Short mmCIF file of C-alpha atoms in Angstrom, two decimals:
data_model
loop_
_atom_site.label_atom_id
_atom_site.label_comp_id
_atom_site.label_asym_id
_atom_site.label_seq_id
_atom_site.Cartn_x
_atom_site.Cartn_y
_atom_site.Cartn_z
CA MET C 85 11.27 19.50 -86.89
CA GLU C 86 13.98 17.01 -86.10
CA PHE C 87 14.90 16.20 -82.49
CA ASP C 88 18.56 17.03 -81.76
CA LEU C 89 20.17 14.16 -79.83
CA SER C 90 23.03 16.40 -78.85
CA TRP C 91 20.83 18.05 -76.20
CA ILE C 92 20.34 14.66 -74.53
CA LEU C 93 24.05 14.02 -74.55
CA LEU C 94 24.67 17.41 -72.95
CA GLY C 95 21.74 17.16 -70.50
CA LEU C 96 22.54 13.76 -68.98
CA PRO C 97 25.92 14.77 -67.52
CA LEU C 98 24.41 18.02 -66.30
CA ALA C 99 21.54 16.21 -64.52
CA PHE C 100 24.01 13.78 -62.99
CA VAL C 101 26.18 16.63 -61.66
CA LEU C 102 23.18 18.49 -60.23
CA GLY C 103 21.86 15.33 -58.59
CA TRP C 104 25.25 14.57 -57.11
CA LEU C 105 25.54 18.10 -55.70
CA ALA C 106 22.03 17.92 -54.22
CA SER C 107 22.74 14.58 -52.56
CA ARG C 108 25.99 15.88 -51.14
CA PHE C 109 24.16 18.89 -49.71
CA ASP C 110 21.44 16.71 -48.16
CA LEU C 111 23.99 14.30 -46.69
CA ARG C 112 26.02 17.16 -45.25
CA GLN C 113 22.91 18.70 -43.68
CA LEU C 114 21.82 15.31 -42.30
CA ARG C 115 25.27 14.72 -40.82
CA GLU C 116 25.22 18.13 -39.18
CA GLU C 117 21.75 17.52 -37.71
CA ASN C 118 22.71 14.07 -36.47
CA ARG C 119 25.90 15.49 -35.03
CA ARG C 120 23.98 18.20 -33.17
CA ALA C 121 21.30 15.83 -31.79
CA PRO C 122 23.67 13.26 -30.21
CA LYS C 123 25.82 16.06 -28.87
CA ALA C 124 22.84 17.62 -27.08
CA TYR C 125 21.69 14.19 -25.93
CA PHE C 126 25.06 13.24 -24.44
CA LYS C 127 25.36 16.67 -22.91
CA GLY C 128 22.02 16.17 -21.19
CA LEU C 129 23.04 12.71 -20.05
CA ASN C 130 26.22 14.12 -18.55
CA PHE C 131 24.23 16.76 -16.65
CA LEU C 132 21.82 14.09 -15.45
CA LEU C 133 24.62 11.88 -14.10
CA ASN C 134 26.00 14.90 -12.26
CA GLU C 135 22.53 15.55 -10.77
CA GLN C 136 22.25 18.87 -12.61
CA GLN C 137 18.63 18.41 -13.60
CA ASP C 138 17.97 21.96 -14.79
CA GLN C 139 20.83 21.84 -17.28
CA ALA C 140 19.86 18.28 -18.30
CA ILE C 141 16.32 19.42 -19.12
CA ASP C 142 17.62 22.31 -21.24
CA ALA C 143 19.91 19.94 -23.15
CA PHE C 144 17.13 17.41 -23.76
CA ILE C 145 14.77 20.16 -24.94
CA GLU C 146 17.45 21.23 -27.43
CA ALA C 147 17.81 17.62 -28.59
CA VAL C 148 14.05 17.27 -29.03
CA GLN C 149 13.91 20.48 -31.04
CA ASN C 150 16.65 19.18 -33.34
CA ASP C 151 14.91 15.85 -33.78
CA PRO C 152 11.21 16.10 -32.79
CA ASP C 153 10.46 12.56 -33.97
CA THR C 154 12.72 10.89 -31.40
CA SER C 155 10.35 9.30 -28.87
CA GLU C 156 13.10 8.20 -26.48
CA LEU C 157 14.09 11.82 -25.85
CA HIS C 158 10.45 12.66 -25.13
CA PHE C 159 10.28 9.84 -22.59
CA ALA C 160 13.50 11.01 -20.93
CA LEU C 161 12.24 14.59 -20.81
CA GLY C 162 8.85 13.59 -19.40
CA ASN C 163 10.43 11.46 -16.68
CA LEU C 164 12.72 14.32 -15.71
CA PHE C 165 9.78 16.70 -15.41
CA ARG C 166 7.92 14.19 -13.23
CA ARG C 167 10.91 13.67 -10.94
CA ARG C 168 11.19 17.43 -10.49
CA GLY C 169 7.50 17.73 -9.63
CA GLU C 170 6.67 19.63 -12.83
CA TYR C 171 3.70 17.40 -13.54
CA ASN C 172 1.96 19.74 -15.98
CA ARG C 173 5.00 19.77 -18.25
CA ALA C 174 5.36 15.99 -17.97
CA VAL C 175 1.70 15.57 -18.94
CA ARG C 176 2.17 17.81 -21.99
CA VAL C 177 5.19 15.80 -23.16
CA HIS C 178 3.40 12.46 -22.87
CA GLU C 179 0.14 13.75 -24.36
CA HIS C 180 2.16 15.08 -27.31
CA LEU C 181 3.62 11.61 -27.79
CA LEU C 182 0.16 10.02 -27.71
CA SER C 183 -1.09 12.49 -30.34
CA ARG C 184 1.48 11.31 -32.88
CA GLY C 185 0.08 9.05 -35.56
CA ASP C 186 3.40 7.38 -36.35
CA LEU C 187 3.99 6.10 -32.80
CA SER C 188 4.38 2.32 -32.51
CA ARG C 189 1.97 0.35 -30.35
CA SER C 190 4.61 -0.43 -27.72
CA ASP C 191 5.63 3.23 -27.47
CA ARG C 192 1.98 4.28 -27.30
CA GLU C 193 1.36 1.92 -24.38
CA ARG C 194 4.52 3.14 -22.73
CA ALA C 195 3.42 6.77 -23.14
CA GLN C 196 -0.02 5.91 -21.74
CA HIS C 197 1.60 4.37 -18.68
CA ALA C 198 3.87 7.38 -18.23
CA LEU C 199 0.85 9.70 -18.49
CA ALA C 200 -0.98 7.70 -15.82
CA LEU C 201 2.04 8.05 -13.52
CA ASP C 202 2.04 11.81 -14.14
CA PHE C 203 -1.60 12.05 -13.04
CA LEU C 204 -0.96 9.84 -10.00
CA LYS C 205 1.97 11.94 -8.84
CA ALA C 206 -0.06 15.11 -9.38
CA GLY C 207 -2.91 13.71 -7.26
CA LEU C 208 -5.38 13.81 -10.17
CA LEU C 209 -6.95 10.47 -9.27
CA ASP C 210 -9.91 10.64 -11.66
CA ARG C 211 -7.68 11.27 -14.68
CA ALA C 212 -5.17 8.68 -13.41
CA GLU C 213 -7.94 6.10 -13.12
CA ASP C 214 -9.05 6.74 -16.71
CA ALA C 215 -5.45 6.54 -17.98
CA LEU C 216 -4.78 3.33 -16.07
CA ARG C 217 -7.93 1.63 -17.35
CA ARG C 218 -6.69 2.21 -20.92
CA LEU C 219 -3.76 -0.11 -20.14
CA GLU C 220 -5.93 -3.25 -19.92
CA GLY C 221 -4.46 -5.91 -22.18
CA SER C 222 -1.08 -4.16 -22.41
CA PRO C 223 2.27 -5.23 -20.89
CA PHE C 224 1.61 -2.60 -18.19
CA GLU C 225 -1.69 -4.21 -17.14
CA GLY C 226 -0.33 -5.65 -13.88
CA GLN C 227 1.24 -2.36 -12.78
CA ALA C 228 -1.92 -0.49 -13.78
CA ARG C 229 -4.12 -2.76 -11.67
CA LEU C 230 -1.88 -2.30 -8.64
CA ALA C 231 -2.10 1.47 -9.08
CA LEU C 232 -5.88 1.26 -9.47
CA LEU C 233 -6.07 -0.81 -6.30
CA ALA C 234 -4.14 1.89 -4.44
CA ILE C 235 -6.50 4.57 -5.80
CA TYR C 236 -9.62 2.68 -4.71
CA GLU C 237 -8.17 1.99 -1.27
CA ARG C 238 -7.23 5.64 -0.87
CA SER C 239 -10.73 6.76 -1.87
CA ARG C 240 -12.29 3.90 0.15
CA ASP C 241 -14.16 2.64 -2.90
CA TRP C 242 -14.30 -0.92 -1.58
CA PRO C 243 -16.58 -2.47 -4.27
CA GLN C 244 -14.19 -1.31 -7.02
CA ALA C 245 -11.20 -2.46 -4.98
CA THR C 246 -12.84 -5.88 -4.54
CA ALA C 247 -13.40 -6.17 -8.30
CA ILE C 248 -9.78 -5.26 -9.14
CA ALA C 249 -8.39 -7.60 -6.47
CA GLY C 250 -10.56 -10.38 -7.91
CA LYS C 251 -9.11 -9.79 -11.39
CA MET C 252 -5.56 -9.84 -10.05
CA HIS C 253 -6.22 -12.99 -8.05
CA GLY C 254 -7.82 -14.66 -11.07
CA SER C 255 -4.92 -13.76 -13.37
CA HIS C 256 -2.39 -15.23 -10.88
CA GLN C 257 -0.75 -11.90 -10.05
CA GLY C 258 -0.62 -13.03 -6.44
CA ASP C 259 -2.84 -14.18 -3.60
CA PHE C 260 -5.31 -11.37 -2.95
CA SER C 261 -7.81 -13.43 -0.95
CA THR C 262 -6.89 -11.78 2.37
CA ARG C 263 -7.08 -8.33 0.78
CA GLN C 264 -10.53 -9.18 -0.62
CA ALA C 265 -11.63 -10.27 2.86
CA HIS C 266 -10.53 -6.89 4.24
CA TYR C 267 -12.55 -5.07 1.57
CA LEU C 268 -15.63 -7.14 2.45
CA CYS C 269 -15.11 -6.35 6.14
CA GLU C 270 -14.92 -2.64 5.35
CA GLN C 271 -18.18 -2.84 3.43
CA ALA C 272 -19.78 -4.79 6.28
CA LEU C 273 -18.74 -2.13 8.81
CA ALA C 274 -20.29 0.57 6.61
CA GLN C 275 -23.55 -1.40 6.36
CA ALA C 276 -23.60 -2.00 10.13
CA ALA C 277 -23.08 1.72 10.71
CA HIS C 278 -26.22 2.36 8.62
CA GLY C 279 -28.16 -0.21 10.66
CA ASP C 280 -28.31 -2.97 8.03
CA LEU C 281 -27.01 -5.71 10.35
CA PRO C 282 -28.19 -8.77 8.33
CA ALA C 283 -26.43 -7.48 5.19
CA ALA C 284 -23.29 -6.79 7.22
CA GLN C 285 -23.41 -10.31 8.63
CA ALA C 286 -23.71 -11.77 5.13
CA GLN C 287 -20.69 -9.75 3.98
CA LEU C 288 -18.61 -10.99 6.92
CA ARG C 289 -19.51 -14.61 6.21
CA GLU C 290 -18.47 -14.02 2.60
CA ALA C 291 -15.17 -12.62 3.87
CA ILE C 292 -14.56 -15.75 5.96
CA ALA C 293 -15.30 -17.92 2.93
CA ALA C 294 -12.88 -15.84 0.80
CA ALA C 295 -10.01 -16.10 3.31
CA PRO C 296 -10.65 -18.68 6.06
CA GLN C 297 -7.14 -18.12 7.46
CA ALA C 298 -7.62 -14.35 7.97
CA PRO C 299 -8.64 -13.44 11.54
CA ARG C 300 -10.34 -10.09 11.01
CA ALA C 301 -13.66 -11.37 9.63
CA TYR C 302 -14.11 -13.75 12.60
CA ILE C 303 -13.56 -10.94 15.11
CA GLU C 304 -15.84 -8.50 13.28
CA LEU C 305 -18.54 -11.16 12.91
CA ALA C 306 -18.39 -12.07 16.60
CA ARG C 307 -18.62 -8.39 17.57
CA LEU C 308 -21.65 -8.00 15.28
CA GLN C 309 -23.30 -11.13 16.70
CA GLN C 310 -22.85 -9.76 20.19
CA ARG C 311 -24.50 -6.54 19.06
CA MET C 312 -27.40 -8.53 17.58
CA GLY C 313 -27.91 -10.38 20.87
CA GLN C 314 -26.41 -13.67 19.68
CA PRO C 315 -23.70 -14.44 22.29
CA ALA C 316 -23.74 -18.19 21.63
CA GLU C 317 -23.06 -17.62 17.92
CA ALA C 318 -20.38 -15.08 18.81
CA LEU C 319 -18.66 -17.60 21.07
CA GLU C 320 -18.71 -20.26 18.37
CA THR C 321 -17.23 -17.78 15.88
CA LEU C 322 -14.39 -16.93 18.27
CA LEU C 323 -13.71 -20.60 18.95
CA ARG C 324 -13.33 -21.05 15.19
CA LEU C 325 -10.89 -18.13 15.22
CA GLU C 326 -8.87 -19.87 17.95
CA GLN C 327 -8.57 -22.92 15.72
CA THR C 328 -7.74 -21.17 12.44
CA ALA C 329 -5.65 -18.18 13.63
CA PRO C 330 -4.57 -18.73 17.26
CA ALA C 331 -1.96 -15.95 17.07
CA ALA C 332 -4.80 -13.42 16.78
CA LEU C 333 -6.57 -14.63 19.93
CA PRO C 334 -5.19 -11.78 22.13
CA LEU C 335 -7.09 -9.30 19.94
CA ALA C 336 -10.36 -11.15 20.63
CA ALA C 337 -9.74 -12.07 24.29
CA PRO C 338 -12.02 -9.40 25.87
CA LEU C 339 -14.80 -10.25 23.41
CA LEU C 340 -14.32 -13.94 24.15
CA VAL C 341 -14.71 -13.34 27.90
CA GLU C 342 -17.85 -11.28 27.29
CA ALA C 343 -19.43 -14.04 25.16
CA ALA C 344 -18.45 -16.72 27.68
CA GLN C 345 -20.06 -14.84 30.56
CA ALA C 346 -23.24 -14.28 28.53
CA THR C 347 -23.52 -18.00 27.68
CA GLN C 348 -22.43 -19.34 31.13
CA ARG C 349 -19.42 -21.10 29.57
CA THR C 350 -16.76 -19.33 31.60
CA ASP C 351 -14.98 -22.48 32.79
CA ALA C 352 -14.25 -23.76 29.27
CA VAL C 353 -13.11 -20.33 28.07
CA TYR C 354 -11.00 -19.79 31.22
CA ASP C 355 -9.19 -23.09 30.59
CA LEU C 356 -8.70 -22.16 26.92
CA LEU C 357 -7.18 -18.77 27.82
CA ARG C 358 -4.84 -20.36 30.36
CA GLU C 359 -3.75 -22.97 27.83
CA ARG C 360 -3.02 -20.35 25.17
CA TYR C 361 -1.25 -18.13 27.69
CA ALA C 362 0.99 -21.04 28.73
CA GLN C 363 1.92 -21.59 25.07
CA ALA C 364 2.48 -17.90 24.23
CA PRO C 365 2.34 -15.41 27.15
CA SER C 366 0.48 -12.24 26.20
CA LEU C 367 -0.54 -9.14 28.10
CA ASP C 368 -4.04 -9.23 26.60
CA LEU C 369 -4.55 -12.87 27.54
CA LEU C 370 -3.17 -12.09 31.00
CA GLU C 371 -5.66 -9.23 31.47
CA SER C 372 -8.58 -11.44 30.41
CA ILE C 373 -7.54 -14.22 32.81
CA VAL C 374 -7.26 -11.74 35.71
CA ALA C 375 -10.66 -10.26 34.79
CA MET C 376 -12.29 -13.71 34.79
CA ASP C 377 -10.74 -14.49 38.20
CA ALA C 378 -12.10 -11.22 39.58
CA ALA C 379 -15.57 -11.90 38.15
CA SER C 380 -15.68 -15.47 39.52
CA GLY C 381 -15.71 -14.27 43.13
CA GLN C 382 -13.80 -17.35 44.26
CA PRO C 383 -11.48 -16.59 47.18
CA ASP C 384 -8.85 -19.10 46.03
CA ALA C 385 -8.63 -17.68 42.49
CA PRO C 386 -5.11 -16.45 41.67
CA GLY C 387 -6.42 -13.08 40.47
CA ARG C 388 -3.69 -10.45 40.57
CA GLU C 389 -1.13 -13.11 41.40
CA TRP C 390 -1.07 -13.74 37.67
CA TYR C 391 0.93 -10.50 37.28
CA VAL C 392 3.68 -11.89 39.53
CA ARG C 393 3.67 -15.18 37.61
CA HIS C 394 4.03 -13.21 34.39
CA LEU C 395 7.01 -11.31 35.85
CA GLU C 396 8.67 -14.63 36.67
CA LYS C 397 8.51 -15.56 32.97
CA GLU C 398 9.62 -12.24 31.53
CA PRO C 399 10.28 -8.69 32.78
CA SER C 400 7.28 -6.45 32.16
CA LEU C 401 6.85 -2.88 33.31
CA VAL C 402 3.17 -3.06 32.34
CA ALA C 403 2.52 -6.12 34.52
CA ALA C 404 4.55 -4.61 37.38
CA ALA C 405 2.53 -1.37 37.27
CA LYS C 406 -0.76 -3.26 37.26
CA TRP C 407 0.30 -5.44 40.20
CA LEU C 408 1.55 -2.46 42.19
CA ALA C 409 -1.75 -0.61 41.64
CA GLY C 410 -3.55 -3.01 43.97
CA GLU C 411 -0.86 -3.31 46.65
CA LYS C 412 -0.45 -1.47 49.94
CA LEU C 413 2.97 0.11 50.34
CA GLU C 414 4.85 0.86 53.52
CA HIS C 415 4.68 4.56 52.66
CA GLU C 416 1.19 4.52 51.19
CA GLN C 417 0.99 8.30 51.07
CA PHE C 418 3.48 8.25 48.18
CA HIS C 419 1.67 5.49 46.28
CA PRO C 420 -0.40 7.78 43.94
CA GLN C 421 2.68 9.67 42.72
CA ILE C 422 4.64 6.46 42.18
CA GLN C 423 1.72 4.81 40.44
CA ARG C 424 1.24 7.80 38.15
CA ALA C 425 4.89 7.73 37.13
CA LEU C 426 4.80 3.99 36.44
CA ASP C 427 1.60 4.23 34.41
CA GLN C 428 3.08 7.07 32.37
CA ALA C 429 6.23 5.06 31.68
CA ALA C 430 4.27 1.92 30.80
CA LYS C 431 1.76 3.64 28.49
CA PRO C 432 4.00 3.65 25.36
CA LEU C 433 4.68 -0.05 25.93
CA THR C 434 0.99 -0.91 25.55
CA ARG C 435 0.80 0.46 22.01
CA TYR C 436 0.84 -1.51 18.77
CA ARG C 437 3.62 -0.90 16.24
CA CYS C 438 3.48 -1.29 12.47
CA ALA C 439 6.12 -3.77 11.31
CA ALA C 440 6.41 -1.96 7.96
CA CYS C 441 6.92 1.68 8.95
CA GLY C 442 7.09 1.70 12.77
CA PHE C 443 3.94 3.81 13.23
CA GLU C 444 2.62 3.31 16.77
CA ALA C 445 -1.00 3.49 17.87
CA ARG C 446 -2.99 2.84 21.02
CA GLN C 447 -5.39 0.58 19.12
CA HIS C 448 -4.81 -2.26 16.71
CA PHE C 449 -5.28 -1.43 13.01
CA TRP C 450 -5.77 -3.87 10.16
CA GLN C 451 -4.41 -1.25 7.75
CA CYS C 452 -1.62 1.01 8.96
CA PRO C 453 -2.71 4.69 8.98
CA GLY C 454 0.89 5.68 8.21
CA CYS C 455 2.01 3.51 5.30
CA GLN C 456 -1.37 1.98 4.31
CA THR C 457 0.03 -1.57 4.57
CA TRP C 458 -2.46 -4.31 5.39
CA ASP C 459 -1.90 -6.72 8.32
CA SER C 460 1.34 -5.02 9.37
CA TYR C 461 0.34 -4.70 13.04
CA PRO C 462 1.20 -7.80 15.11
CA ALA C 463 -1.37 -8.92 17.67
CA ARG C 464 1.13 -8.09 20.42
CA ARG C 465 1.98 -4.92 22.30
CA VAL C 466 5.26 -3.02 21.89
CA GLU C 467 6.61 -4.44 25.16
CA GLU C 468 6.14 -7.98 23.85
CA LEU C 469 7.95 -7.50 20.52
#
């Protein structure tokens, strides 16, 4: 049987025509799909710029359905869900991205970071911690460590916080030595509360070695030494504090007076307090000086006259109220009412105020209870700011 070449001559043009028609159909369909996807995308963007988040989400969902392989639309959709507080939907979007096998490494790391943020916002700290730890070695490593640090501080997991701060300090992400000293102090306080005073003392000495310029460890160590019946060591610790961080001396002034009285070194400490008060007047230093004058029993000691001297330097309702408390008035029968009113007015002025958020407290905090910022409370009262 002979092969008829005429069939080839007829078939080639037919195949060409069919191929051309198929390509035209595919191109037309592709153009229509591409036209629909950008239209939905720009529609969503327009809604987003007009702060119409519900409509923007609907438009982005439509765009994702038209082109499910577009990762950027998934990221936009997930971020919108997170901003709206719909954390479960945001988690599903980012987990879907991570399940894709064709996702590039950079997009995978980006999706992992977004998923960690979803868990953080939702308050799922355990799952957030696991997601953040997966970002080691990625471009998001620095941000992940900061988030981990916040998690460990919030959960008061001080050993883990110390380890993360050490990594950040070692990788030159900033100076975390003072933060590490705070974590060691927190661990020392926990050990002291359980009665392990030697271990607490060792932790505080480690904190001083980690951040010699930070005042907290000196004050905590001196307080612990007083508790252990070591007033001489406590006094030496506080004298080191006065040399390294003199601005923090008002916080330690009562403890300094107590150690001086226990070691019979009141004259040297009294002179030191007066010298520091002359350089930077402080209500806490003033109170300690008045207390030492009262305890000395010397008739020529200035005592409460220090309040008047303070008023000559700067107006102070607190000092005025304290001076008036020990005075005899012409109409003494009205003194209690007047004193009560003055004390009530002066009470807010004796608080400490966070420099970061303005949260006020009667006691000094090393970490603000309001905004969780470290070292945001000055060693001065509200009236002195």
